Amino acid sequence: MSLVTDADKPTLYKRIRADIEKRILTGEWPPGHRIPFEHELVARYGCSRMTVNKALSELAQADLIERRRRAGSFVRRPQHQSAVLKIADIRAEITALGRSYGYELIGRKLRAATAADRDRLGVKKAGKVVAITCRHSADKVPFAVEDRLIDLSSVPDAAAADFSREPPGSWLLHHVPWTEAEHTISAIVADDRTAEALDIAVGAPCLVIDRYTWRSARTITAVRLLYPGDSHRLVARFKGG
Amino acid sequence: MSLVTDADKPTLYKRIRADIEKRILTGEWPPGHRIPFEHELVARYGCSRMTVNKALSELAQADLIERRRRAGSFVRRPQHQSAVLKIADIRAEITALGRSYGYELIGRKLRAATAADRDRLGVKKAGKVVAITCRHSADKVPFAVEDRLIDLSSVPDAAAADFSREPPGSWLLHHVPWTEAEHTISAIVADDRTAEALDIAVGAPCLVIDRYTWRSARTITAVRLLYPGDSHRLVARFKGG
DNA sequence: TTGACTTATATGTCTAGACATATAATCGTA
DNA sequence: TACGATTATATGTCTAGACATATAAGTCAA
């Protein structure tokens, strides 16, 4: 029940960090404002430079401030435009809900990249690709259909991989470290094929996630996930600051 | 053109961090795995403890590992990827696209909270609320419709605010600092009312964003944004490693 | 005025210590 | 066997220095 008694005072660097955070949050130090230099904070708090440095480094890692050599540290533009969107691995997502996970490979083709494939992967010339279509289900009910393209010139091992039991997402996660990715979220209505795969009505809303994954400027994979729009929800939670 | 020549080697603590990160991302060190103790890393890299501590602290701040006193540091379970989802202020979003922003208030009501209102705001008892419906447009074309509820017990000033010119989102942004928010993304098909407001066909797909904003456990506002599903795209980009 | 050079300075990284603290593991006792 | 006290240890925090490095700002010449 206790109303944050705050009996134990936090450590010094955390207090420094909290002090600065509060000033930023309340707008006392607006975006662009230069916060005191390390040596000034050292004087104010009567501690060593490493202590204030730790506080400022964490604020920088949290994207609350930006640090520039010789110039100082500055309050960054508010992040109210960005949220941390947790997009779990589908299997983890389903098991986390306490439901049984089911996976079914619908199709797998190894082929020379077509023009459409190259376009989708965002590469000019590609050798071979693997195209996979599969379905994820929760408690035997279709949860999402996946339509994926893997660039074999980036992930040669994928040619030998059999995706009949392991979903390509999990396989890739364990075989290829990604460095960058982009998600695009949109909505469509189900066409015949989608409706059948998801066991929903034609014309029902679907949430679409297109994900592209790179590894240092090399495209690894492009995947489109279709979820029944009324059943699935993407939750993005974030803390302001 | 240069193929990542990597001429300048990163600093030591960054190398340590990257080494560990790579092992985690490749699955070599799966969730739950205990990573080497600080003193072991000190021995391996031939540096001081503060250097490996900085690397591990950053990994902990990034939620990649969990540190437990006396026990060690462990790879964290949630293998889910987190992406920075940019959900811009709609005006900023539209002007960023180089299009002219238009705003139109459709309705504004001040009323005692109904049961539905309380449910939507997630509060047990609420005094009054403001319910606002408005439309955002880009180049005179409907871009999104907004349906918002503001809890006046949290934001009393909103009772006096006239939202005929300024969108409630901007107003709140400038008057109330939030501390936490949650977005839920889903898809629906347009009903008659929505179709008319967005000037799209009935049955066309719509992307829905439900956003709840709190300020230290106090609900501030609940808003539902409806975008034409085929025209709007939410882009979430994130860097791995 | 412009461009090249120099300098001052704030941050970036690192060290070799120190003491604090939570807790896993051990030991001893009921 | 179960439980309580003790101990060992890995992390948490902090210091008072050091040198590196990017760069804003000032200086000077063309």
PDB file of C-alpha atoms in Angstrom, chain A residues 169-180 214-215, chain B residues 17-31 35 59 62-65 75-76 78-82 238-241:
ATOM      1  CA  GLY A 169      11.893 -16.962 -38.535  1.00  0.00           C
ATOM      2  CA  SER A 170      13.334 -19.068 -35.746  1.00  0.00           C
ATOM      3  CA  TRP A 171      15.838 -20.633 -38.085  1.00  0.00           C
ATOM      4  CA  LEU A 172      17.115 -17.273 -39.247  1.00  0.00           C
ATOM      5  CA  LEU A 173      17.224 -15.912 -35.722  1.00  0.00           C
ATOM      6  CA  HIS A 174      19.556 -18.730 -34.762  1.00  0.00           C
ATOM      7  CA  HIS A 175      21.687 -18.703 -37.881  1.00  0.00           C
ATOM      8  CA  VAL A 176      22.016 -15.121 -39.014  1.00  0.00           C
ATOM      9  CA  PRO A 177      22.672 -12.115 -36.829  1.00  0.00           C
ATOM     10  CA  TRP A 178      20.789  -9.144 -38.194  1.00  0.00           C
ATOM     11  CA  THR A 179      21.985  -5.615 -37.842  1.00  0.00           C
ATOM     12  CA  GLU A 180      19.034  -3.638 -39.069  1.00  0.00           C
ATOM     13  CA  TRP A 214      19.572  -6.476 -43.358  1.00  0.00           C
ATOM     14  CA  ARG A 215      22.998  -7.387 -42.203  1.00  0.00           C
TER      15      ARG A 215
ATOM     16  CA  ARG B  17      30.114  -5.272 -25.740  1.00  0.00           C
ATOM     17  CA  ALA B  18      29.940  -6.174 -29.427  1.00  0.00           C
ATOM     18  CA  ASP B  19      31.581  -9.549 -28.814  1.00  0.00           C
ATOM     19  CA  ILE B  20      29.040 -10.477 -26.192  1.00  0.00           C
ATOM     20  CA  GLU B  21      26.165  -9.086 -28.194  1.00  0.00           C
ATOM     21  CA  LYS B  22      27.138 -11.156 -31.177  1.00  0.00           C
ATOM     22  CA  ARG B  23      27.254 -14.344 -29.139  1.00  0.00           C
ATOM     23  CA  ILE B  24      23.799 -13.595 -27.796  1.00  0.00           C
ATOM     24  CA  LEU B  25      22.296 -12.738 -31.159  1.00  0.00           C
ATOM     25  CA  THR B  26      23.747 -15.777 -32.899  1.00  0.00           C
ATOM     26  CA  GLY B  27      22.344 -17.983 -30.183  1.00  0.00           C
ATOM     27  CA  GLU B  28      25.756 -19.193 -29.097  1.00  0.00           C
ATOM     28  CA  TRP B  29      24.805 -17.902 -25.669  1.00  0.00           C
ATOM     29  CA  PRO B  30      21.080 -18.637 -25.421  1.00  0.00           C
ATOM     30  CA  PRO B  31      18.678 -17.006 -22.987  1.00  0.00           C
ATOM     31  CA  ILE B  35      28.100 -14.987 -19.404  1.00  0.00           C
ATOM     32  CA  LEU B  59      24.107  -4.437 -22.210  1.00  0.00           C
ATOM     33  CA  ALA B  62      19.648  -2.372 -23.287  1.00  0.00           C
ATOM     34  CA  ASP B  63      17.892  -5.314 -21.628  1.00  0.00           C
ATOM     35  CA  LEU B  64      20.078  -7.841 -23.349  1.00  0.00           C
ATOM     36  CA  ILE B  65      21.441  -9.248 -20.137  1.00  0.00           C
ATOM     37  CA  VAL B  75      21.298 -13.578 -21.145  1.00  0.00           C
ATOM     38  CA  ARG B  76      17.750 -12.344 -20.841  1.00  0.00           C
ATOM     39  CA  PRO B  78      12.776 -12.029 -24.056  1.00  0.00           C
ATOM     40  CA  GLN B  79      14.358 -12.810 -27.357  1.00  0.00           C
ATOM     41  CA  HIS B  80      11.740 -10.585 -28.943  1.00  0.00           C
ATOM     42  CA  GLN B  81      12.985  -7.815 -31.097  1.00  0.00           C
ATOM     43  CA  SER B  82      12.096  -4.338 -30.134  1.00  0.00           C
ATOM     44  CA  PHE B 238      15.397  -0.708 -35.580  1.00  0.00           C
ATOM     45  CA  LYS B 239      18.988  -1.558 -35.312  1.00  0.00           C
ATOM     46  CA  GLY B 240      20.169  -4.820 -34.032  1.00  0.00           C
ATOM     47  CA  GLY B 241      23.352  -5.494 -32.209  1.00  0.00           C
TER      48      GLY B 241
END
